[in-house]
Short mmCIF file of C-alpha atoms in Angstrom, two decimals:
data_model
loop_
_atom_site.label_atom_id
_atom_site.label_comp_id
_atom_site.label_asym_id
_atom_site.label_seq_id
_atom_site.Cartn_x
_atom_site.Cartn_y
_atom_site.Cartn_z
CA MET A 1 -20.51 -4.65 -15.88
CA ALA A 2 -19.08 -4.46 -19.40
CA HIS A 3 -15.39 -5.29 -19.42
CA PRO A 4 -13.41 -2.10 -20.20
CA ALA A 5 -11.67 -1.85 -23.54
CA PRO A 6 -7.91 -2.43 -23.43
CA PRO A 7 -5.65 0.58 -23.95
CA PRO A 8 -4.59 1.24 -27.55
CA ALA A 9 -1.33 -0.06 -29.01
CA ARG A 10 0.34 3.33 -28.51
CA PHE A 11 -0.42 4.42 -24.96
CA ASN A 12 1.17 6.77 -22.46
CA PHE A 13 -0.62 6.84 -19.12
CA ALA A 14 0.22 10.46 -18.33
CA GLN A 15 -1.10 11.64 -21.70
CA HIS A 16 -4.17 9.44 -21.18
CA LEU A 17 -4.98 11.30 -17.94
CA PHE A 18 -4.31 14.73 -19.43
CA ALA A 19 -6.62 14.00 -22.37
CA ARG A 20 -9.32 12.67 -20.06
CA ASN A 21 -9.28 15.87 -17.99
CA GLU A 22 -8.91 18.47 -20.74
CA GLY A 23 -12.29 19.99 -19.98
CA ARG A 24 -11.67 20.42 -16.26
CA GLY A 25 -9.28 23.37 -16.53
CA ALA A 26 -9.29 25.29 -13.27
CA LYS A 27 -10.83 22.51 -11.18
CA ALA A 28 -8.58 21.43 -8.29
CA ALA A 29 -6.74 18.21 -8.99
CA TYR A 30 -4.66 18.39 -5.78
CA VAL A 31 -4.68 20.30 -2.53
CA ASP A 32 -1.62 20.07 -0.28
CA ASP A 33 -0.27 22.07 2.66
CA HIS A 34 1.07 24.74 0.27
CA GLY A 35 -1.89 25.31 -2.02
CA THR A 36 -4.08 24.04 -4.83
CA LEU A 37 -2.99 22.57 -8.16
CA ALA A 38 -5.58 22.79 -10.92
CA TYR A 39 -5.93 20.16 -13.62
CA VAL A 40 -4.62 22.49 -16.30
CA ALA A 41 -1.57 23.32 -14.16
CA LEU A 42 -0.94 19.63 -13.41
CA ALA A 43 -0.68 18.86 -17.13
CA ASP A 44 1.42 21.93 -17.84
CA GLN A 45 3.89 21.31 -15.02
CA ALA A 46 4.22 17.60 -15.80
CA ARG A 47 5.07 18.46 -19.41
CA ARG A 48 7.67 20.90 -18.08
CA VAL A 49 9.17 18.08 -15.98
CA ALA A 50 9.38 15.97 -19.15
CA ALA A 51 11.20 18.79 -20.95
CA GLY A 52 13.46 19.36 -17.95
CA LEU A 53 14.47 15.71 -17.79
CA ALA A 54 15.45 15.80 -21.46
CA ALA A 55 17.46 18.97 -20.82
CA LEU A 56 19.29 17.17 -18.00
CA GLY A 57 20.29 14.44 -20.45
CA LEU A 58 17.84 11.74 -19.30
CA ARG A 59 16.93 9.25 -22.00
CA ARG A 60 14.01 6.90 -22.55
CA GLU A 61 13.78 4.06 -20.00
CA GLU A 62 16.52 5.44 -17.75
CA ARG A 63 15.57 5.50 -14.07
CA VAL A 64 15.00 8.49 -11.82
CA LEU A 65 14.78 8.08 -8.05
CA LEU A 66 11.60 9.75 -6.75
CA LEU A 67 12.11 10.42 -3.04
CA MET A 68 9.52 13.03 -2.16
CA HIS A 69 6.95 13.63 0.54
CA ASP A 70 3.33 13.62 -0.56
CA GLY A 71 2.54 17.04 -1.98
CA ASN A 72 1.63 18.63 -5.28
CA HIS A 73 5.17 18.20 -6.63
CA TRP A 74 4.92 14.38 -6.34
CA PRO A 75 2.25 13.75 -9.01
CA VAL A 76 3.82 16.45 -11.21
CA ALA A 77 7.17 14.63 -11.02
CA PHE A 78 5.73 11.14 -11.48
CA LEU A 79 3.52 12.03 -14.44
CA GLY A 80 6.29 14.11 -15.98
CA CYS A 81 8.57 11.08 -15.94
CA LEU A 82 5.90 8.90 -17.55
CA TYR A 83 5.21 11.55 -20.18
CA ALA A 84 8.92 11.60 -21.06
CA GLY A 85 9.21 7.80 -21.13
CA VAL A 86 11.64 8.03 -18.22
CA VAL A 87 11.08 5.50 -15.41
CA PRO A 88 10.37 6.94 -11.93
CA VAL A 89 11.49 4.70 -9.07
CA ALA A 90 9.16 5.78 -6.27
CA VAL A 91 10.64 4.96 -2.88
CA ASN A 92 9.55 5.01 0.74
CA THR A 93 10.34 8.32 2.45
CA LEU A 94 10.93 6.74 5.87
CA LEU A 95 13.95 4.57 5.12
CA THR A 96 17.59 4.87 6.13
CA ALA A 97 20.59 6.05 4.14
CA ASP A 98 21.69 2.41 3.83
CA ASP A 99 18.34 1.51 2.23
CA TYR A 100 18.62 4.34 -0.30
CA ALA A 101 22.24 3.43 -1.06
CA TYR A 102 21.03 -0.06 -1.97
CA MET A 103 18.20 1.30 -4.13
CA LEU A 104 20.45 3.76 -5.94
CA ALA A 105 22.91 1.02 -6.82
CA HIS A 106 20.22 -1.50 -7.68
CA SER A 107 18.16 0.82 -9.89
CA ARG A 108 21.15 2.62 -11.43
CA ALA A 109 19.12 5.84 -11.22
CA GLN A 110 20.65 8.62 -13.32
CA ALA A 111 18.95 11.45 -11.41
CA ALA A 112 17.00 12.02 -8.21
CA LEU A 113 13.94 14.14 -7.51
CA VAL A 114 13.98 14.70 -3.75
CA SER A 115 12.19 16.71 -1.07
CA GLY A 116 14.45 19.20 0.68
CA ALA A 117 13.77 17.62 4.06
CA LEU A 118 15.00 14.26 2.73
CA LEU A 119 18.08 15.62 0.94
CA PRO A 120 20.54 15.06 3.82
CA THR A 121 19.58 11.38 4.04
CA LEU A 122 19.90 10.96 0.28
CA GLN A 123 23.30 12.70 0.28
CA SER A 124 24.45 10.35 3.03
CA ALA A 125 23.28 7.42 0.89
CA MET A 126 25.21 8.74 -2.11
CA GLU A 127 28.36 8.85 0.00
CA ARG A 128 28.01 5.23 1.10
CA GLY A 129 28.36 3.36 -2.12
CA PRO A 130 28.47 3.39 -5.92
CA HIS A 131 25.68 5.20 -7.73
CA GLU A 132 25.07 6.82 -11.11
CA VAL A 133 23.14 9.93 -10.04
CA LYS A 134 24.33 12.88 -12.12
CA GLN A 135 21.52 15.34 -11.45
CA LEU A 136 19.60 16.40 -8.33
CA VAL A 137 16.31 18.32 -8.39
CA VAL A 138 15.20 19.44 -4.92
CA SER A 139 11.62 20.23 -3.95
CA ARG A 140 11.13 22.88 -1.26
CA GLY A 141 14.74 22.94 -0.18
CA SER A 142 16.54 26.03 1.11
CA ALA A 143 20.28 25.29 0.89
CA LEU A 144 20.97 23.52 -2.39
CA PRO A 145 24.20 21.57 -2.97
CA ALA A 146 26.41 22.66 -5.84
CA GLY A 147 24.91 21.76 -9.19
CA ALA A 148 21.47 20.92 -7.82
CA HIS A 149 18.27 22.45 -9.20
CA ASP A 150 15.39 23.99 -7.30
CA PHE A 151 12.24 22.17 -8.45
CA GLU A 152 10.02 25.21 -9.05
CA SER A 153 12.77 27.28 -10.71
CA TRP A 154 13.67 24.30 -12.87
CA LEU A 155 10.04 23.96 -13.98
CA THR A 156 9.65 27.64 -14.76
CA ALA A 157 12.70 27.57 -17.03
CA GLN A 158 11.26 24.82 -19.25
CA VAL A 159 9.06 25.00 -22.31
CA PRO A 160 6.41 22.26 -21.85
CA ALA A 161 7.13 19.17 -23.94
CA ALA A 162 4.77 19.18 -26.90
CA ARG A 163 4.48 15.41 -27.32
CA CYS A 164 4.66 12.47 -25.00
CA ALA A 165 7.06 9.59 -25.47
CA ASP A 166 5.78 7.05 -27.98
CA THR A 167 5.15 4.32 -25.43
CA GLY A 168 2.81 1.35 -25.45
CA PRO A 169 0.82 -0.24 -22.61
CA ASP A 170 3.54 -2.86 -22.09
CA ASP A 171 6.40 -0.37 -21.91
CA ILE A 172 8.06 -0.14 -18.51
CA GLY A 173 6.40 2.78 -16.77
CA PHE A 174 7.70 2.87 -13.19
CA TRP A 175 9.12 0.85 -10.35
CA LEU A 176 7.94 0.38 -6.80
CA TYR A 177 9.98 -1.35 -4.13
CA SER A 178 8.14 -3.99 -2.14
CA SER A 179 7.49 -2.86 1.41
CA GLY A 180 9.94 -5.27 3.02
CA SER A 181 7.52 -6.95 5.45
CA THR A 182 9.47 -10.17 4.82
CA GLY A 183 12.99 -8.84 4.30
CA ARG A 184 14.99 -7.03 1.58
CA PRO A 185 12.75 -4.92 -0.72
CA LYS A 186 12.48 -5.98 -4.35
CA GLY A 187 12.33 -3.63 -7.33
CA THR A 188 8.90 -4.36 -8.81
CA VAL A 189 8.62 -3.31 -12.46
CA HIS A 190 5.25 -2.02 -13.72
CA THR A 191 3.98 -0.82 -17.08
CA HIS A 192 1.95 2.13 -18.36
CA GLY A 193 -0.96 -0.23 -18.94
CA ASN A 194 -1.01 -1.50 -15.35
CA LEU A 195 -2.08 1.91 -14.03
CA TYR A 196 -4.89 2.01 -16.59
CA TRP A 197 -6.24 -1.39 -15.60
CA THR A 198 -6.38 -0.76 -11.85
CA ALA A 199 -8.39 2.43 -12.44
CA GLU A 200 -10.74 0.83 -14.95
CA LEU A 201 -11.35 -2.36 -12.96
CA TYR A 202 -11.45 -1.00 -9.40
CA ALA A 203 -11.77 2.78 -9.01
CA GLN A 204 -14.99 3.17 -10.94
CA PRO A 205 -16.83 -0.17 -10.88
CA VAL A 206 -16.01 -1.14 -7.27
CA LEU A 207 -15.44 2.11 -5.36
CA GLY A 208 -17.76 4.12 -7.57
CA LEU A 209 -15.46 7.15 -7.53
CA ARG A 210 -17.05 10.27 -9.00
CA GLU A 211 -15.92 13.65 -10.27
CA ASP A 212 -17.42 15.36 -7.21
CA ASP A 213 -15.45 13.20 -4.74
CA VAL A 214 -12.64 14.52 -2.57
CA CYS A 215 -10.15 11.69 -1.99
CA PHE A 216 -7.66 11.45 0.87
CA SER A 217 -5.24 8.56 1.38
CA ALA A 218 -3.31 7.93 4.57
CA ALA A 219 -1.24 5.47 2.53
CA LYS A 220 1.48 7.47 0.80
CA LEU A 221 2.00 7.76 -2.93
CA PHE A 222 5.16 5.63 -2.90
CA PHE A 223 3.02 2.69 -1.78
CA ALA A 224 1.18 0.76 -4.54
CA TYR A 225 -2.10 1.17 -2.65
CA GLY A 226 -1.53 4.91 -2.20
CA LEU A 227 -0.52 5.43 -5.83
CA GLY A 228 -3.93 4.21 -6.94
CA ASN A 229 -5.82 6.01 -4.18
CA ALA A 230 -4.22 9.41 -4.71
CA LEU A 231 -3.19 9.43 -8.37
CA SER A 232 -4.52 6.98 -10.93
CA PHE A 233 -7.97 6.59 -9.35
CA PRO A 234 -9.04 10.21 -8.69
CA LEU A 235 -7.38 11.53 -11.85
CA SER A 236 -9.20 8.92 -13.94
CA VAL A 237 -12.57 10.42 -12.92
CA GLY A 238 -11.63 14.08 -12.45
CA ALA A 239 -11.91 14.09 -8.65
CA THR A 240 -9.94 16.24 -6.20
CA THR A 241 -7.24 14.74 -3.95
CA VAL A 242 -5.94 15.98 -0.62
CA LEU A 243 -2.22 15.28 -0.07
CA MET A 244 -0.47 15.30 3.30
CA ALA A 245 3.30 15.34 3.75
CA GLU A 246 3.35 14.42 7.44
CA ARG A 247 2.83 10.95 8.88
CA PRO A 248 -0.83 9.88 9.12
CA THR A 249 -1.25 10.12 12.88
CA PRO A 250 -4.86 10.23 14.11
CA ASP A 251 -4.60 13.97 14.79
CA ALA A 252 -3.19 14.69 11.32
CA VAL A 253 -5.94 12.65 9.64
CA PHE A 254 -8.68 14.21 11.76
CA ARG A 255 -7.56 17.71 10.75
CA ARG A 256 -8.00 16.85 7.07
CA TRP A 257 -11.30 15.08 7.70
CA THR A 258 -12.79 18.10 9.40
CA GLN A 259 -11.12 20.90 7.39
CA GLN A 260 -10.80 19.51 3.84
CA ARG A 261 -13.93 17.33 4.18
CA PRO A 262 -12.89 14.34 2.04
CA THR A 263 -15.71 12.08 0.92
CA VAL A 264 -13.57 8.99 0.31
CA PHE A 265 -10.76 7.96 2.68
CA PHE A 266 -8.17 5.25 2.14
CA GLY A 267 -6.40 3.77 5.16
CA ALA A 268 -4.96 0.62 6.71
CA PRO A 269 -6.23 -1.48 9.64
CA THR A 270 -3.67 -0.19 12.14
CA GLY A 271 -4.63 3.38 11.28
CA TYR A 272 -8.34 2.73 11.72
CA ALA A 273 -7.68 1.07 15.07
CA GLY A 274 -5.60 4.01 16.26
CA MET A 275 -8.19 6.56 15.17
CA LEU A 276 -11.07 4.78 16.88
CA ALA A 277 -9.01 4.66 20.09
CA ALA A 278 -8.05 8.36 19.92
CA PRO A 279 -9.79 10.55 22.53
CA ASN A 280 -10.47 13.32 20.00
CA CYS A 281 -11.98 11.09 17.30
CA PRO A 282 -14.52 13.32 15.50
CA THR A 283 -18.23 12.64 15.42
CA ARG A 284 -20.25 11.68 12.38
CA ASP A 285 -21.56 15.19 11.79
CA GLN A 286 -18.01 16.64 11.74
CA VAL A 287 -16.94 14.68 8.66
CA ALA A 288 -18.20 14.18 5.10
CA LEU A 289 -17.12 10.55 4.60
CA ARG A 290 -19.34 8.48 2.34
CA LEU A 291 -16.97 5.57 1.86
CA CYS A 292 -13.66 4.28 3.22
CA SER A 293 -11.19 1.71 1.93
CA SER A 294 -8.73 -0.53 3.74
CA ALA A 295 -5.81 -2.63 2.50
CA GLY A 296 -2.28 -3.54 3.50
CA GLU A 297 -3.46 -6.20 5.92
CA ALA A 298 -6.84 -7.78 6.52
CA LEU A 299 -9.26 -5.58 8.44
CA PRO A 300 -10.47 -7.17 11.69
CA ARG A 301 -14.25 -7.49 11.84
CA GLU A 302 -14.47 -5.58 15.12
CA ILE A 303 -12.75 -2.48 13.68
CA GLY A 304 -14.99 -2.38 10.62
CA GLU A 305 -18.16 -2.73 12.65
CA ARG A 306 -17.13 -0.07 15.19
CA PHE A 307 -16.16 2.37 12.43
CA LYS A 308 -19.47 1.89 10.60
CA ALA A 309 -21.38 2.41 13.84
CA ARG A 310 -19.55 5.68 14.55
CA PHE A 311 -19.43 7.28 11.10
CA GLY A 312 -22.14 5.56 9.11
CA ALA A 313 -19.63 4.84 6.33
CA ASP A 314 -18.53 1.35 5.41
CA ILE A 315 -14.88 0.39 5.15
CA ILE A 316 -14.46 -1.54 1.91
CA ASP A 317 -11.74 -4.01 2.83
CA GLY A 318 -9.70 -5.68 0.13
CA ILE A 319 -6.32 -7.17 -0.60
CA GLY A 320 -3.83 -6.09 -3.22
CA SER A 321 -0.07 -6.22 -3.53
CA THR A 322 2.87 -4.34 -4.95
CA GLU A 323 3.12 -7.10 -7.54
CA MET A 324 -0.52 -6.67 -8.70
CA LEU A 325 -0.39 -2.88 -8.14
CA HIS A 326 -3.75 -2.61 -6.42
CA ILE A 327 -6.72 -4.55 -5.06
CA PHE A 328 -7.92 -7.77 -6.71
CA LEU A 329 -10.12 -9.20 -3.90
CA SER A 330 -12.59 -6.79 -2.38
CA ASN A 331 -15.78 -6.11 -0.51
CA ARG A 332 -18.16 -3.76 -2.31
CA PRO A 333 -20.57 -1.01 -1.35
CA GLY A 334 -23.82 -2.75 -0.48
CA ASP A 335 -22.01 -6.08 -0.11
CA VAL A 336 -19.69 -5.74 2.86
CA ARG A 337 -18.88 -8.85 4.86
CA TYR A 338 -16.61 -7.67 7.68
CA GLY A 339 -13.96 -10.21 8.56
CA THR A 340 -13.50 -11.16 4.89
CA SER A 341 -11.66 -9.72 1.89
CA GLY A 342 -14.80 -10.05 -0.21
CA LYS A 343 -14.84 -11.61 -3.66
CA PRO A 344 -12.63 -11.33 -6.77
CA VAL A 345 -12.69 -8.00 -8.60
CA GLU A 346 -14.07 -8.43 -12.10
CA GLY A 347 -11.18 -8.76 -14.54
CA TYR A 348 -9.14 -10.88 -12.13
CA GLU A 349 -9.14 -14.62 -11.56
CA VAL A 350 -8.27 -16.06 -8.17
CA GLU A 351 -7.30 -19.60 -7.19
CA LEU A 352 -6.45 -21.32 -3.93
CA ARG A 353 -3.87 -24.09 -4.25
CA ASP A 354 -2.70 -26.72 -1.81
CA ASP A 355 0.92 -27.52 -0.90
CA ALA A 356 1.19 -29.76 -3.98
CA GLY A 357 -0.07 -26.99 -6.29
CA ALA A 358 -3.51 -28.52 -6.90
CA VAL A 359 -6.48 -26.16 -7.07
CA ILE A 360 -8.73 -26.27 -3.99
CA GLU A 361 -12.38 -26.40 -5.02
CA GLY A 362 -14.16 -26.81 -1.69
CA ALA A 363 -15.01 -24.29 1.00
CA ASP A 364 -13.17 -23.62 4.26
CA GLN A 365 -9.85 -25.15 3.12
CA VAL A 366 -6.76 -22.97 3.57
CA GLY A 367 -4.55 -22.64 0.52
CA ASP A 368 -2.02 -20.40 -1.21
CA LEU A 369 -3.59 -17.48 -3.08
CA TYR A 370 -2.80 -17.08 -6.78
CA ILE A 371 -4.04 -14.22 -8.99
CA GLN A 372 -4.31 -13.69 -12.73
CA GLY A 373 -5.04 -10.21 -14.03
CA PRO A 374 -3.90 -7.43 -16.37
CA SER A 375 -2.12 -5.27 -13.75
CA ALA A 376 0.55 -7.82 -12.79
CA ALA A 377 4.14 -6.57 -12.69
CA LEU A 378 6.61 -7.75 -15.30
CA MET A 379 9.29 -8.93 -12.85
CA TYR A 380 11.53 -8.10 -9.94
CA TRP A 381 14.49 -6.23 -11.41
CA CYS A 382 17.69 -8.30 -11.51
CA ASN A 383 16.16 -11.03 -9.36
CA ARG A 384 15.42 -14.01 -11.57
CA ASP A 385 14.88 -16.53 -8.77
CA LYS A 386 12.33 -14.42 -6.92
CA SER A 387 10.66 -13.46 -10.21
CA ARG A 388 10.24 -17.10 -11.20
CA ASP A 389 8.88 -17.98 -7.77
CA THR A 390 6.28 -15.19 -7.83
CA PHE A 391 5.34 -14.68 -11.50
CA ARG A 392 4.30 -18.09 -12.80
CA GLY A 393 3.11 -17.72 -16.36
CA ALA A 394 -0.15 -15.79 -16.28
CA TRP A 395 -0.45 -16.30 -12.52
CA THR A 396 1.06 -14.38 -9.62
CA LYS A 397 1.70 -16.13 -6.31
CA SER A 398 0.69 -13.68 -3.60
CA GLY A 399 2.40 -15.28 -0.62
CA ASP A 400 -0.90 -15.14 1.31
CA LYS A 401 -2.96 -17.96 2.77
CA TYR A 402 -6.74 -17.76 2.35
CA PHE A 403 -9.84 -19.88 2.53
CA ARG A 404 -13.16 -19.39 0.76
CA ASP A 405 -16.34 -19.72 2.80
CA ALA A 406 -19.51 -21.46 1.63
CA GLU A 407 -20.89 -18.21 0.20
CA GLY A 408 -17.78 -17.43 -1.86
CA TYR A 409 -16.20 -14.78 0.38
CA TYR A 410 -12.45 -15.03 0.83
CA VAL A 411 -11.07 -15.00 4.38
CA TYR A 412 -7.47 -14.10 5.14
CA ALA A 413 -5.47 -16.74 7.02
CA GLY A 414 -2.05 -15.02 7.13
CA ARG A 415 1.14 -14.74 5.14
CA SER A 416 2.42 -18.08 3.92
CA ASP A 417 5.69 -17.59 5.79
CA ASP A 418 3.82 -16.58 8.97
CA MET A 419 1.57 -19.66 9.18
CA LEU A 420 2.08 -21.89 12.22
CA LYS A 421 1.66 -25.61 12.60
CA VAL A 422 0.51 -26.37 16.15
CA SER A 423 -0.38 -29.89 17.24
CA GLY A 424 -0.13 -30.95 13.59
CA GLN A 425 -2.69 -28.38 12.46
CA TYR A 426 -2.28 -25.04 10.66
CA VAL A 427 -2.97 -21.98 12.77
CA SER A 428 -3.47 -18.57 11.19
CA PRO A 429 -1.79 -15.84 13.24
CA PHE A 430 -4.34 -13.41 11.89
CA GLU A 431 -7.25 -15.45 13.28
CA VAL A 432 -5.74 -15.37 16.77
CA GLU A 433 -4.85 -11.68 16.44
CA SER A 434 -8.37 -10.80 15.33
CA THR A 435 -9.81 -12.65 18.31
CA LEU A 436 -7.50 -10.86 20.74
CA MET A 437 -8.46 -7.49 19.23
CA GLN A 438 -12.11 -8.15 20.09
CA HIS A 439 -11.17 -7.77 23.77
CA PRO A 440 -11.89 -4.18 24.84
CA ALA A 441 -8.44 -3.76 26.45
CA VAL A 442 -6.46 -4.63 23.30
CA LEU A 443 -5.32 -2.06 20.72
CA GLU A 444 -3.12 -4.28 18.53
CA ALA A 445 -1.76 -7.82 18.53
CA ALA A 446 0.73 -9.92 16.58
CA VAL A 447 1.12 -13.67 16.91
CA ILE A 448 4.25 -15.69 16.20
CA GLY A 449 5.36 -19.27 16.80
CA VAL A 450 7.84 -20.19 19.53
CA ASN A 451 9.19 -23.55 20.60
CA ASP A 452 8.35 -24.92 24.04
CA ASP A 453 10.69 -27.01 26.21
CA ASN A 454 9.86 -30.08 24.12
CA GLY A 455 10.69 -28.34 20.84
CA LEU A 456 7.01 -28.09 19.85
CA THR A 457 5.59 -24.96 18.23
CA ARG A 458 3.21 -22.91 20.32
CA CYS A 459 1.53 -19.54 19.75
CA LYS A 460 2.94 -16.45 21.41
CA ALA A 461 1.04 -13.16 21.31
CA CYS A 462 2.69 -9.75 21.39
CA VAL A 463 0.00 -7.34 22.57
CA VAL A 464 -0.31 -3.56 22.69
CA LEU A 465 -2.93 -2.51 25.25
CA LYS A 466 -5.04 0.62 25.07
CA ASP A 467 -3.83 1.38 28.60
CA ALA A 468 -0.30 0.12 29.25
CA ARG A 469 -0.98 0.19 33.00
CA ASP A 470 -3.18 -2.89 32.59
CA ALA A 471 -0.21 -5.05 31.53
CA GLY A 472 0.65 -7.94 33.81
CA GLU A 473 -0.02 -11.58 34.64
CA ALA A 474 -3.68 -10.97 35.42
CA MET A 475 -4.30 -9.42 31.99
CA ALA A 476 -2.31 -12.18 30.25
CA LYS A 477 -4.48 -14.83 31.94
CA THR A 478 -7.64 -12.91 31.03
CA LEU A 479 -6.64 -12.72 27.36
CA LYS A 480 -5.72 -16.41 27.20
CA GLU A 481 -9.11 -17.38 28.59
CA PHE A 482 -10.81 -14.95 26.20
CA VAL A 483 -9.22 -16.66 23.17
CA LYS A 484 -9.88 -20.15 24.54
CA ARG A 485 -13.60 -19.43 24.69
CA GLN A 486 -13.73 -18.54 21.00
CA LEU A 487 -11.16 -20.70 19.19
CA ALA A 488 -10.05 -24.31 19.13
CA PRO A 489 -7.89 -25.21 22.17
CA HIS A 490 -4.63 -25.59 20.23
CA LYS A 491 -4.90 -22.01 18.91
CA TYR A 492 -4.78 -19.99 22.11
CA PRO A 493 -1.46 -18.21 22.87
CA ARG A 494 0.55 -20.07 25.51
CA GLN A 495 2.63 -16.94 26.05
CA ILE A 496 1.63 -13.28 26.02
CA THR A 497 4.05 -10.40 26.17
CA PHE A 498 3.05 -6.75 26.33
CA LEU A 499 4.75 -4.16 24.10
CA HIS A 500 4.40 -0.41 23.73
CA GLU A 501 4.25 -0.78 19.93
CA LEU A 502 4.60 -3.40 17.20
CA PRO A 503 7.31 -3.22 14.51
CA LYS A 504 5.76 -2.15 11.21
CA THR A 505 6.66 -1.10 7.72
CA ALA A 506 6.03 2.53 6.75
CA THR A 507 2.80 1.34 5.14
CA GLY A 508 1.46 -0.10 8.38
CA LYS A 509 2.13 -3.80 7.90
CA ILE A 510 3.18 -5.67 11.01
CA GLN A 511 6.69 -7.10 10.64
CA ARG A 512 6.29 -10.43 12.41
CA PHE A 513 9.74 -11.49 11.23
CA LYS A 514 11.22 -8.83 13.51
CA LEU A 515 9.29 -10.28 16.44
CA ARG A 516 10.62 -13.72 15.52
CA GLU A 517 14.17 -12.33 15.31
CA ARG A 518 13.76 -10.73 18.72
CA GLU A 519 12.57 -14.05 20.13
CA ALA A 520 15.59 -15.87 18.70
CA GLN A 521 18.07 -13.54 20.39
CA PRO A 522 19.77 -15.04 23.46
#
């Protein structure tokens, strides 16, 4: 594959997309629960947002909180901000008022674009601490607070901005907050050029997205993975995207699969597991899937193989991060090795390093994963220590442990802060979890380290069963023996506890630190 040309010195990502899709006019760019948004209307409305922000007094590089459910207004708002050179701070829609109060203060957002259903939570956040929000624009809200603007009325009143902000590829484009799987979220600062590079290096050459595709992402737009899946990727090729405001439960996903007939679906391992276990999981002839993608956490081999057997479509598993914006290690159509994260995406370099920082050359040795590539974030806002720890010159430290097998495929070993040392040897929680999930009774599993009576670290598994009535000592013994037969003796879980659900971020990542905190409580 020829390496794509870099963006020009003067580059605005929103304008780049509008120019690329000028000939698509009435073709559907987005379909949500309220209707269809054509490509020509997407560009027009985004330019109206840009004009509206200027009318509200927003200036270049000032931040705007974007707290909206997935729907046609979201990409209009996001691209309108980029077009104006204003910085959208896209945040998780499932957080608490305390979380938003922190983000408002931290980002110093001057305005907020918010879904009506989320307005009460945002107002509560604004009452809890200092903030600089002077303007509120509310999408699909009925009762507006004094001084707030209705999104659609606000758009209609604007004359579309004639010219985009004179930005370059290295100008700050937007922020995303890290998902918080290891604690307090960090404001991750990305550029206009970063969106370009993820589309050019992954959407087309790896996924093979086409103009005739219909894309649907269970991962929401506020998530780095979802932003690529449902905005920069499909818009870069002129595809159509289905947006869904509600949470991606199996039933909600199945309705879109069978009614909207997406050809490419983007999900996370926990979602795939839940869908395969659902009693009303559709059959192959009820859907139009040609390809699926997974990220967020490593996809267990058993889930990928079962999904392919049922639907005939591969799940292309890969790993990305908020810091790198999208996927940099990936399986590929025609080269899927379930149980691995595949090989480096062209345009990215990957290294494994040992505890001393030396590069690991051999196979099957676990090390820290480092990435070099053009979509890396600039920094964590106002967090110099964390920025220095993560962004090391041209390299980004992912915080993940991996090993490379003899054929060059990368295999996930767990988060660096989740790794366990048992009997003097590293144990990957993910390896034990994946083994447990191969048992037909297990839906999900998370493994943490606990100290035994001698102060030694041992594995403990927190397990969600497909049928909670099976929980008990007999099942715990069965699962221990099951793992013993497949892994080294020191890796099997000495303790197993059964839970109704595992703590997760809104993007589906298991929060093992919460399980560790629960274990530490007296």
